[in-house]
Coordinates of C-alpha atoms in Angstrom, one line a residue:
M981 CA 0.0 0.0 0.0
R982 CA 1.4 3.4 -1.0
L983 CA 2.6 5.9 1.6
G984 CA 0.0 8.4 2.6
A985 CA -3.0 6.4 1.3
K986 CA -6.3 6.7 3.0
E987 CA -9.0 4.1 3.6
E988 CA -12.8 4.4 4.1
T989 CA -13.9 2.3 7.0
V990 CA -16.2 2.0 10.1
F991 CA -15.6 1.0 13.7
E992 CA -15.5 -2.7 14.3
D993 CA -16.4 -4.4 17.6
G994 CA -12.7 -4.5 18.5
H995 CA -12.4 -0.7 18.1
L996 CA -15.5 -0.1 20.1
S997 CA -14.1 -2.1 23.0
F998 CA -11.2 0.4 23.4
L999 CA -13.3 3.5 23.6
D1000 CA -13.9 5.5 26.8
Y1001 CA -17.7 5.9 26.9
D1002 CA -17.7 8.0 30.0
D1003 CA -15.5 10.5 28.2
L1004 CA -17.7 10.4 25.1
F1005 CA -20.8 11.0 27.2
F1006 CA -19.5 14.0 29.0
R1007 CA -18.1 15.5 25.8
L1008 CA -21.4 15.1 24.2
E1009 CA -23.2 16.7 27.1
K1010 CA -20.7 19.6 27.0
F1011 CA -21.4 20.0 23.2
K1012 CA -25.1 20.0 23.9
R1013 CA -24.8 22.7 26.6
E1014 CA -22.7 24.9 24.4
R1015 CA -25.5 25.0 21.9
T1016 CA -28.2 25.4 24.5
W1017 CA -30.0 22.2 23.3
H1018 CA -31.7 21.7 26.7
N1019 CA -34.4 19.5 25.3
L1020 CA -32.0 17.0 23.8
N1021 CA -31.7 13.9 26.1
I1022 CA -28.5 11.8 25.9
S1023 CA -28.2 8.3 27.1
K1024 CA -24.8 6.8 27.7
S1025 CA -26.0 3.3 27.0
M1026 CA -27.1 4.3 23.5
I1027 CA -23.7 5.7 22.5
K1028 CA -22.1 2.3 21.9
T1029 CA -25.3 1.1 20.1
L1030 CA -25.2 4.1 17.8
L1031 CA -21.5 3.6 16.9
A1032 CA -22.1 -0.1 16.3
D1033 CA -24.7 0.8 13.7
R1034 CA -22.5 1.1 10.6
T1035 CA -25.3 2.3 8.3
W1036 CA -25.1 6.0 9.0
Y1037 CA -21.4 6.9 8.8
K1038 CA -18.1 6.3 7.2
V1039 CA -14.7 7.5 8.4
V1040 CA -11.7 8.2 6.2
V1041 CA -8.3 7.7 7.9
P1042 CA -4.7 7.3 6.9
S1043 CA -3.8 3.6 6.2
G1044 CA -2.8 1.8 9.3
K1045 CA -4.6 4.0 11.7
M1046 CA -7.3 1.5 12.4
A1047 CA -4.8 -1.3 13.0
F1048 CA -4.7 -2.9 16.5
S1049 CA -0.9 -3.3 16.3
D1050 CA -0.3 0.3 17.6
F1051 CA -1.9 1.3 20.9
G1052 CA -1.3 4.9 19.9
N1053 CA -4.2 4.6 17.5
V1054 CA -6.7 4.4 20.3
A1055 CA -6.5 8.1 21.0
L1056 CA -7.4 8.8 17.4
W1057 CA -10.4 6.4 17.6
Q1058 CA -11.6 8.3 20.6
E1059 CA -11.5 11.6 18.8
M1060 CA -13.1 10.2 15.7
A1061 CA -16.0 8.7 17.8
A1062 CA -16.5 12.1 19.6
E1063 CA -16.6 14.0 16.3
L1064 CA -19.1 11.5 14.8
L1065 CA -21.4 11.8 17.8
H1066 CA -21.3 15.6 17.6
K1067 CA -22.2 15.4 13.9
F1068 CA -25.0 13.0 14.6
A1069 CA -26.4 15.1 17.5
E1070 CA -26.4 18.2 15.3
E1071 CA -28.1 16.5 12.4
Y1072 CA -30.7 14.7 14.7
Y1073 CA -31.5 18.0 16.5
N1074 CA -31.9 19.9 13.3
Y1075 CA -34.1 17.1 11.9
C1076 CA -36.4 17.2 14.9
K1077 CA -36.4 21.0 14.8
A1078 CA -37.4 20.9 11.2
A1079 CA -40.2 18.5 11.9
F1080 CA -41.6 20.9 14.5
I1081 CA -41.1 24.2 12.6
E1082 CA -42.0 23.3 9.0
P1083 CA -45.8 23.0 9.6
R1084 CA -45.7 26.4 11.4
L1085 CA -43.9 28.5 8.8
E1086 CA -45.5 31.8 8.1
L1087 CA -44.9 35.1 6.4
R1088 CA -45.0 38.2 8.5
E1089 CA -43.4 41.6 8.8
I1090 CA -40.1 42.0 10.7
G1091 CA -40.5 44.0 13.8
V1092 CA -38.2 45.6 16.4
K1093 CA -38.7 42.7 18.8
D1094 CA -37.6 40.2 16.2
G1095 CA -33.9 40.8 16.9
S1096 CA -32.6 42.1 13.5
L1097 CA -33.6 45.7 14.1
P1098 CA -31.8 47.4 16.9
E1099 CA -33.8 47.9 20.1
T1100 CA -31.9 51.1 20.8
D1101 CA -31.3 54.1 18.6
E1102 CA -27.7 54.5 19.8
Y1103 CA -24.4 52.7 19.4
Q1104 CA -22.0 52.2 22.3
L1105 CA -18.3 52.7 21.4
I1106 CA -16.1 51.5 24.2
V1107 CA -12.5 52.5 24.5
D1108 CA -10.0 53.0 27.3
A1109 CA -10.0 56.5 28.7
S1110 CA -6.3 56.9 28.0
E1111 CA -6.6 56.4 24.3
A1112 CA -6.9 60.0 23.4
A1113 CA -6.3 59.5 19.6
L1114 CA -9.1 56.9 19.4
I1115 CA -11.5 59.0 21.4
N1116 CA -10.7 61.9 19.0
D1117 CA -11.5 59.5 16.0
I1118 CA -14.9 58.7 17.6
Q1119 CA -15.7 62.3 18.1
N1120 CA -14.7 63.2 14.6
L1121 CA -16.9 60.4 13.1
T1122 CA -19.8 61.5 15.3
S1123 CA -19.5 65.0 13.9
E1124 CA -19.3 63.7 10.3
I1125 CA -22.4 61.6 10.8
A1126 CA -24.3 64.5 12.3
T1127 CA -23.9 66.4 9.0
G1128 CA -26.0 63.8 7.3
K1129 CA -23.5 63.4 4.4
A1130 CA -24.2 60.3 2.4
G1131 CA -21.6 57.6 1.7
V1132 CA -18.6 56.3 3.6
L1133 CA -17.2 58.4 6.4
R1134 CA -13.8 57.7 7.8
A1135 CA -12.0 58.6 11.0
G1136 CA -8.9 56.6 12.0
D1137 CA -9.9 53.0 12.8
L1138 CA -13.5 53.7 12.2
K1139 CA -15.8 53.8 9.1
G1140 CA -19.4 54.7 9.0
C1141 CA -21.8 54.4 6.1
L1142 CA -24.9 56.5 5.7
F1143 CA -26.9 54.4 3.3
G1144 CA -30.5 55.2 2.8
A1145 CA -31.4 51.7 1.5
H1146 CA -30.3 50.1 4.8
L1147 CA -33.2 49.9 7.3
Y1148 CA -31.2 51.8 9.9
E1149 CA -28.1 54.0 9.7
P1150 CA -25.3 54.6 10.1
V1151 CA -23.7 51.2 9.8
L1152 CA -20.2 51.0 11.4
H1153 CA -17.0 49.2 10.8
V1154 CA -13.8 49.1 12.9
V1155 CA -10.6 47.8 11.6
K1156 CA -9.5 44.3 12.9
G1157 CA -7.3 44.6 16.0
S1158 CA -8.6 48.0 16.9
R1159 CA -9.0 48.7 20.6
I1160 CA -12.5 50.2 20.0
Q1161 CA -15.4 47.9 20.8
I1162 CA -18.8 48.6 19.3
A1163 CA -22.3 47.5 20.4
P1164 CA -24.3 46.5 18.5
V1165 CA -21.4 44.6 16.8
S1166 CA -19.8 46.3 13.8
L1167 CA -19.4 44.9 10.3
N1168 CA -16.2 43.1 9.4
E1169 CA -14.2 44.1 6.3
S1170 CA -16.0 41.9 3.7
E1171 CA -19.4 42.8 5.1
F1172 CA -18.6 46.5 4.9
Q1173 CA -17.3 46.1 1.4
F1174 CA -20.5 44.4 0.3
L1175 CA -22.5 47.2 1.8
D1176 CA -20.4 49.9 0.1
D1177 CA -20.5 48.0 -3.2
L1178 CA -24.3 47.8 -3.1
R1179 CA -24.5 51.5 -2.2
L1180 CA -22.3 52.4 -5.2
Y1181 CA -24.4 50.2 -7.5
I1182 CA -27.6 51.8 -6.4
E1183 CA -26.2 55.3 -6.8
T1184 CA -24.8 54.5 -10.3
D1185 CA -27.9 52.8 -11.6
Q1186 CA -30.5 54.9 -9.7
A1187 CA -32.2 56.2 -12.9
R1188 CA -32.4 52.7 -14.5
L1189 CA -33.7 51.1 -11.2
A1190 CA -36.4 53.8 -10.9
E1191 CA -37.4 53.3 -14.6
E1192 CA -37.8 49.6 -14.0
G1193 CA -39.8 50.1 -10.9
I1194 CA -37.2 48.5 -8.6
E1195 CA -36.7 49.4 -5.0
L1196 CA -33.9 47.9 -2.9
F1197 CA -33.7 47.6 0.9
L1198 CA -30.9 46.0 3.0
L1199 CA -30.8 44.8 6.6
R1200 CA -27.8 43.5 8.5
N1201 CA -28.9 40.2 10.1
E1202 CA -28.2 39.6 13.7
S1203 CA -26.3 36.6 14.9
R1204 CA -27.4 33.2 16.2
G1205 CA -30.4 33.3 18.5
R1206 CA -31.6 36.8 17.5
G1207 CA -31.7 37.2 13.8
V1208 CA -33.1 35.1 10.9
G1209 CA -31.5 31.6 10.8
F1210 CA -32.0 28.4 9.0
F1211 CA -31.6 25.0 10.6
E1212 CA -31.7 23.4 7.1
A1213 CA -28.2 24.8 6.5
G1214 CA -26.6 23.9 9.8
N1215 CA -28.1 26.8 11.8
F1216 CA -27.0 29.3 9.2
Y1217 CA -27.5 33.0 10.0
P1218 CA -26.8 34.9 6.8
D1219 CA -25.2 38.3 7.3
F1220 CA -27.6 40.3 5.2
L1221 CA -31.3 40.4 4.1
L1222 CA -31.6 42.1 0.7
W1223 CA -35.1 43.0 -0.5
L1224 CA -35.9 43.8 -4.1
V1225 CA -39.5 45.1 -4.5
K1226 CA -40.9 45.2 -8.0
D1227 CA -44.5 44.9 -9.4
G1228 CA -45.9 44.2 -6.0
K1229 CA -43.6 41.2 -5.4
Q1230 CA -40.9 40.9 -2.8
H1231 CA -37.7 39.2 -3.9
L1232 CA -35.7 38.4 -0.8
A1233 CA -32.1 37.3 -0.9
F1234 CA -30.0 36.1 2.0
V1235 CA -26.4 37.3 1.3
E1236 CA -23.3 36.0 3.2
P1237 CA -19.9 37.6 2.6
H1238 CA -17.7 34.7 3.5
G1239 CA -14.2 33.5 2.9
L1240 CA -14.0 30.1 1.2
Q1241 CA -10.4 29.0 1.8
H1242 CA -11.6 26.2 4.2
E1243 CA -14.9 25.3 2.5
G1244 CA -15.9 23.2 -0.5
P1245 CA -18.7 23.2 -3.1
G1246 CA -20.7 20.8 -0.9
H1247 CA -20.8 23.0 2.1
K1248 CA -24.3 23.6 3.5
K1249 CA -24.0 27.4 3.2
I1250 CA -23.3 27.0 -0.5
E1251 CA -25.9 24.3 -1.2
F1252 CA -28.5 26.6 0.6
Y1253 CA -29.2 28.3 -2.7
Q1254 CA -31.1 25.2 -3.7
V1255 CA -32.6 24.4 -0.2
I1256 CA -34.1 27.9 0.0
K1257 CA -36.3 27.1 -3.0
D1258 CA -37.8 24.3 -1.0
I1259 CA -38.6 26.8 1.8
Q1260 CA -40.1 29.1 -0.8
E1261 CA -42.4 26.3 -2.0
R1262 CA -43.5 25.6 1.6
L1263 CA -44.4 29.3 2.1
A1264 CA -46.8 28.9 -0.9
S1265 CA -46.8 32.6 -1.8
E1266 CA -46.6 33.9 -5.4
D1267 CA -45.6 37.3 -4.1
V1268 CA -42.4 36.2 -2.3
I1269 CA -39.4 34.8 -4.1
L1270 CA -36.4 33.6 -2.1
N1271 CA -32.7 33.3 -3.0
S1272 CA -29.4 32.9 -1.3
F1273 CA -25.9 34.1 -2.3
I1274 CA -22.3 33.7 -1.0
V1275 CA -20.1 36.6 -1.9
T1276 CA -16.5 35.9 -1.1
P1277 CA -13.4 38.0 -0.7
T1278 CA -11.4 34.9 -1.6
R1279 CA -9.8 35.1 -5.0
F1280 CA -11.0 32.5 -7.5
G1281 CA -7.5 31.3 -8.2
K1282 CA -7.1 30.2 -4.6
L1283 CA -9.9 27.7 -4.9
N1284 CA -9.3 24.2 -6.2
W1285 CA -12.9 23.1 -6.6
G1286 CA -12.7 21.8 -10.2
K1287 CA -15.4 24.3 -11.3
T1288 CA -15.2 27.4 -13.5
I1289 CA -16.1 30.8 -12.2
N1290 CA -19.3 30.7 -14.3
E1291 CA -20.3 27.4 -12.8
L1292 CA -19.8 28.8 -9.4
E1293 CA -21.9 31.8 -10.3
D1294 CA -24.7 29.5 -11.3
M1295 CA -24.4 28.1 -7.7
H1296 CA -24.8 31.7 -6.5
V1297 CA -21.2 32.0 -5.4
L1298 CA -19.7 35.4 -6.5
F1299 CA -16.3 36.8 -6.1
M1300 CA -15.9 40.3 -4.6
E1301 CA -12.5 40.9 -6.2
D1302 CA -12.5 38.9 -9.4
Q1303 CA -16.0 40.1 -10.3
R1304 CA -15.7 43.5 -8.5
D1305 CA -17.6 45.5 -11.2
A1306 CA -20.2 42.8 -11.9
Y1307 CA -21.1 40.8 -8.8
I1308 CA -23.8 43.1 -7.4
K1309 CA -25.5 43.4 -10.8
S1310 CA -25.4 39.6 -11.0
I1311 CA -27.2 39.3 -7.7
I1312 CA -29.9 41.7 -8.7
D1313 CA -30.4 40.1 -12.1
R1314 CA -30.7 36.6 -10.6
M1315 CA -33.2 37.8 -8.0
V1316 CA -35.6 39.0 -10.6
K1317 CA -34.9 36.2 -13.1

């Protein structure tokens, strides 16, 4: 067998005999608590039964790592078993959650108490009192915002965007590593770039959009537990909700600026562009059309997915740098297609 080869296998009875089931149980309980799944009951007696059922999983390991000749392999088996149980718990929980929620899906207006709209009309910017330069930047940005000047405003580590199409303003960004903390949380670099690119698109094409009767609205989605999330995509909370209103219909796109260096074309966030069409069908409304897009700061040349940039665009994956002048237009065109 060649060096570095991998094999696809399962746990045999011999492997299961070496596992520490107390450790697996407590690690699974910790995993459950971290996700606040208080209604998920875990039975230690069922863990071995679950792993002995070889119909639901496969593991891919370097050749020799499942051999009984090296006791050092046991630690690897323990980690593999723990990871499998975490994956199973997540899939099972989301399956049960889907069974409960799907019959109760409904369309309604977003309100202040839903979590995505701020409950307060002020930001809190927190910085050490000794940071005179940063305090000066905050004061300068505050003064700039007060003038009501549209567009991107800059002051040191801070950026603010006054963008009328966003459902609240300003939207703030602080450079990574800055000692300024912002609540509600600020946008990261790729999120702020998407916001600014959309702003420039609307400003440039304002006349054409008005002629075609298109209105655009954007909302920064809140994170897990507060905003709009989808258990169908592994508890996915897209960064932005983008509405396109035309001819009495609402075209709603969930947009996620997201690096793809550590992902693949089969990732749930990417496949969500298909899954969301199933959600649209369940809503059964001719006036609401749903879409999902990944917009990535990762350069196309850094991916090795075996797909062309056009094939990825058909999967609603767009590149913020390689397609800088076209990716926003592509989103809008595909929303009304």
